[in-house]
Coordinates of C-alpha atoms and ligand atoms in Angstrom, one line a residue:
X10 CA 3.5 -12.1 -27.7
X11 CA 4.0 -14.1 -24.3
X12 CA 0.8 -15.5 -22.8
X13 CA -0.3 -14.5 -19.6
X14 CA 0.5 -17.8 -18.1
X15 CA 4.0 -17.3 -19.5
X16 CA 4.7 -13.9 -17.7
X17 CA 8.2 -13.9 -16.0
X18 CA 7.6 -14.3 -12.1
X19 CA 9.2 -10.8 -11.6
X20 CA 6.4 -9.3 -13.9
X21 CA 3.6 -11.3 -12.1
X22 CA 4.5 -10.1 -8.8
X23 CA 5.5 -6.5 -9.4
X24 CA 3.3 -5.4 -12.2
X25 CA 0.2 -7.9 -12.8
X26 CA -0.6 -8.1 -8.9
X27 CA -0.1 -4.5 -8.2
X28 CA -3.0 -3.5 -11.3
X29 CA -0.9 -3.3 -14.4
X30 CA -3.6 -4.9 -17.0
X31 CA -2.4 -3.9 -20.6
X32 CA -0.9 -7.0 -22.4
X33 CA 1.0 -4.7 -24.5
X34 CA 2.7 -3.1 -21.8
X35 CA 3.7 -6.3 -20.0
X36 CA 5.0 -8.1 -23.1
X37 CA 7.3 -5.0 -23.6
X38 CA 8.2 -5.4 -20.1
X39 CA 9.2 -9.0 -20.6
X40 CA 11.0 -8.3 -24.0
X41 CA 13.4 -5.7 -22.9
X42 CA 15.7 -6.5 -20.1
X43 CA 16.3 -4.2 -17.5
X44 CA 20.0 -5.3 -16.9
X45 CA 21.0 -3.9 -20.3
X46 CA 20.5 -0.5 -18.8
X47 CA 21.9 -0.9 -15.2
X48 CA 25.6 0.0 -14.8
X49 CA 27.9 -3.1 -13.5
X50 CA 27.9 -2.3 -9.9
X51 CA 24.0 -2.1 -9.7
X52 CA 23.8 -5.4 -11.5
X53 CA 23.2 -7.2 -8.3
X54 CA 19.9 -5.1 -7.8
X55 CA 18.4 -5.4 -11.0
X56 CA 15.5 -7.6 -10.2
X57 CA 14.6 -5.5 -7.3
X58 CA 11.4 -3.3 -7.7
X59 CA 13.2 -0.2 -6.8
X60 CA 14.7 2.8 -8.6
X61 CA 18.7 1.8 -9.0
X62 CA 21.6 4.6 -9.5
X63 CA 22.6 5.2 -13.2
X64 CA 25.4 8.0 -12.8
X65 CA 25.3 11.5 -12.8
X66 CA 23.3 11.7 -9.6
X67 CA 20.3 10.2 -11.7
X68 CA 18.2 7.1 -11.2
X69 CA 16.2 4.4 -13.5
X70 CA 12.8 4.2 -12.1
X71 CA 11.3 1.4 -10.3
X72 CA 9.7 -1.1 -13.0
X73 CA 6.4 -0.5 -11.7
X74 CA 6.6 3.2 -12.3
X75 CA 7.8 2.3 -15.9
X76 CA 4.9 0.1 -16.4
X77 CA 2.5 2.6 -14.8
X78 CA 3.4 5.6 -17.0
X79 CA 3.4 3.2 -20.3
X80 CA -0.3 1.9 -19.5
X81 CA -1.5 5.3 -18.9
X82 CA -0.2 6.5 -22.5
X83 CA -2.9 3.8 -23.8
X84 CA -0.4 3.3 -27.1
X85 CA -1.8 1.2 -30.0
X86 CA 1.5 1.0 -32.0
X87 CA 1.1 3.5 -34.6
X88 CA 2.4 6.4 -32.8
X89 CA 5.3 8.8 -32.4
X90 CA 6.2 9.9 -29.0
X91 CA 8.7 11.5 -26.8
X92 CA 10.3 10.5 -23.8
X93 CA 12.0 13.0 -21.7
X94 CA 14.9 12.5 -19.2
X95 CA 16.5 9.6 -21.4
X96 CA 18.5 8.7 -18.3
X97 CA 19.7 4.6 -19.0
X98 CA 17.6 4.7 -21.7
X99 CA 14.8 2.0 -20.5
X100 CA 11.8 3.5 -20.8
X101 CA 12.9 4.7 -24.4
X102 CA 13.5 1.1 -25.3
X103 CA 10.2 0.1 -23.8
X104 CA 8.4 2.6 -25.8
X105 CA 9.5 1.4 -28.6
X106 CA 8.1 -1.8 -28.4
X107 CA 4.6 0.2 -28.1
X108 CA 4.7 2.8 -30.7
X109 CA 5.9 3.4 -34.1
X110 CA 8.5 6.0 -34.0
X111 CA 10.4 7.1 -30.5
X112 CA 12.2 10.6 -29.3
X113 CA 13.9 10.9 -26.1
X114 CA 15.9 13.8 -25.1
X115 CA 18.4 14.1 -22.3
X116 CA 20.2 17.2 -20.8
X117 CA 23.3 15.0 -19.7
X118 CA 25.4 13.9 -22.5
X119 CA 27.6 11.2 -20.9
X120 CA 24.2 9.5 -19.8
X121 CA 23.1 10.3 -23.1
X122 CA 25.8 8.3 -24.9
X123 CA 25.5 5.2 -22.7
X124 CA 21.8 5.1 -23.3
X125 CA 22.4 5.1 -27.3
X126 CA 24.6 2.1 -26.7
X127 CA 22.0 0.6 -24.5
X128 CA 19.1 1.2 -26.7
X129 CA 21.1 0.1 -30.1
X130 CA 21.2 -3.4 -28.6
X131 CA 17.6 -3.5 -27.1
X132 CA 15.1 -1.6 -29.1
X133 CA 12.0 -2.6 -31.7
X134 CA 11.0 0.6 -33.6
X135 CA 13.2 3.6 -34.1
X136 CA 14.8 5.5 -31.4
X137 CA 15.9 9.0 -31.9
X138 CA 18.4 10.2 -29.2
X139 CA 18.4 14.0 -28.7
X140 CA 20.8 16.2 -26.3
X141 CA 19.1 19.1 -24.9
X142 CA 16.5 20.6 -22.6
X143 CA 13.7 18.2 -22.6
X144 CA 11.3 21.2 -20.8
X145 CA 11.4 22.5 -24.6
X146 CA 10.4 18.8 -26.0
X147 CA 11.5 18.3 -29.5
X148 CA 9.4 20.6 -31.8
X149 CA 11.0 18.8 -34.8
X150 CA 9.2 15.7 -34.8
X151 CA 5.8 17.2 -33.2
X152 CA 3.2 16.4 -32.5
X153 CA 3.5 13.5 -30.4
X154 CA 0.5 10.9 -29.4
X155 CA 2.5 10.3 -26.3
X156 CA 4.9 12.5 -24.2
X157 CA 6.3 11.1 -21.0
X158 CA 8.6 12.9 -18.5
X159 CA 11.1 11.1 -16.1
X160 CA 11.6 13.9 -13.7
X161 CA 9.3 15.9 -11.8
X162 CA 8.2 19.5 -12.4
X163 CA 6.0 22.1 -10.5
X164 CA 3.7 22.6 -13.6
X165 CA 3.7 20.8 -17.1
X166 CA 6.1 22.6 -19.6
X167 CA 3.8 24.7 -21.8
X168 CA 6.2 23.4 -24.7
X169 CA 5.4 19.4 -24.1
X170 CA 1.5 20.5 -23.6
X171 CA 1.7 22.2 -26.8
X172 CA 3.5 19.7 -28.8
X173 CA 1.1 17.0 -27.9
X174 CA -1.5 15.8 -30.3
X175 CA -5.4 16.2 -30.0
X176 CA -6.3 13.0 -27.9
X177 CA -2.5 12.7 -26.9
X178 CA -1.4 12.2 -23.4
X179 CA 1.3 13.4 -21.3
X180 CA 2.5 11.4 -18.1
X181 CA 4.3 13.7 -15.8
X182 CA 5.2 13.7 -11.9
X183 CA 4.1 17.0 -10.9
X184 CA 4.5 18.5 -7.3
X185 CA 7.6 19.7 -5.5
X186 CA 11.1 18.3 -3.9
X187 CA 9.2 16.5 -1.2
X188 CA 6.0 15.3 -2.7
X189 CA 5.0 14.3 -6.2
X190 CA 1.8 12.9 -7.8
X191 CA 2.4 11.2 -11.2
X192 CA -0.6 12.7 -13.4
X193 CA -1.8 12.0 -17.0
X194 CA -3.2 15.0 -19.0
X195 CA -5.1 14.1 -22.1
X196 CA -5.5 16.7 -24.6
X197 CA -9.2 17.3 -25.7
X198 CA -10.0 18.2 -29.5
X199 CA -10.8 21.6 -27.9
X200 CA -7.3 21.8 -26.7
X201 CA -8.4 21.6 -22.9
X202 CA -6.7 19.2 -20.8
X203 CA -8.4 16.2 -18.7
X204 CA -6.0 15.2 -15.7
X205 CA -6.1 12.2 -14.0
X206 CA -3.8 11.0 -10.8
X207 CA -2.0 8.0 -11.1
X208 CA 0.2 7.4 -7.9
X209 CA 2.1 9.0 -5.1
X210 CA 5.7 9.0 -6.7
X211 CA 9.3 10.3 -6.1
X212 CA 11.4 11.3 -9.0
X213 CA 14.5 13.3 -9.7
X214 CA 14.1 16.9 -10.9
X215 CA 13.8 18.5 -14.4
X216 CA 16.3 20.6 -14.4
X217 CA 16.8 24.0 -15.8
X218 CA 20.5 23.3 -17.7
X219 CA 21.7 26.7 -16.9
X220 CA 21.2 26.0 -13.4
X221 CA 23.2 22.7 -13.4
X222 CA 26.6 22.6 -11.5
Ligands
SAH329 N1 13.4 7.4 -17.9 C1 14.6 7.2 -17.6 C2 14.9 7.7 -16.0 C3 14.8 8.9 -15.9 S1 15.9 10.0 -14.6 C4 15.2 5.8 -17.5 O1 14.4 5.1 -17.8 O2 16.2 5.3 -17.2 C5 15.7 11.4 -15.2 C6 16.4 11.8 -16.1 O3 16.3 13.3 -16.6 C7 18.0 12.2 -15.6 O4 18.5 11.2 -16.9 C8 18.4 13.7 -15.8 O5 19.5 13.8 -16.5 C9 17.1 14.0 -17.0 N2 16.6 15.6 -17.0 C10 16.5 16.2 -16.0 N3 16.1 17.4 -16.2 C11 16.2 17.7 -17.8 C12 15.9 18.2 -19.1 N4 15.5 19.6 -18.6 N5 16.0 18.0 -20.0 C13 16.3 16.7 -20.3 N6 16.5 15.8 -19.5 C14 16.7 15.9 -17.9

């Protein structure tokens, strides 16, 4: 694992200086190259601390938001986790450095195909890619110790809350089209949820597949 002194400059500038402290998260960000998940026409912008288009009107997140979401999950390495909204596959690949088993679900078949190819080149723990409606989670592999959602919703989808293991965490942007807050919900042993607000954010929406054009 890279030592703090040897973090690449972008990690120091975009993540460490903005408060990302989890060394495993920083090491994952150093290990998985973002350029492996960005389309050819966007490669010139890959080092920028900004979201980038990945096709189908979707975006790969700003790296700081990837890192903030991953840090909030507090993974130790033994967990099974779910990534909702595979997009480019970058977040799923990062998760594969932090957990033992990753499931990722995407509604666009063509994005999922590309993500599969990208993940095959860059991953650590196994990553299982599924086509479907992420609002319903992936019950076959539940429960999950961590769930991260890369698209905003008004409320946390009930299936995701249900598929969370006791003590597990769900990180999801909640709000409306114009404003969202990245929220971490921790499932207590009683089944109740503790809520922490992480950051104001802008994400693409978590869509109902039937409503897609
Ligand atoms: N985490 C991704 C970026 C997510 S962009 C990355 O690292 O690149 C949000 C993604 O969520 C898009 O690919 C979009 O198609 C997908 N999405 C939106 N609604 C969805 C749904 N109901 N089920 C599954 N995926 C969905």
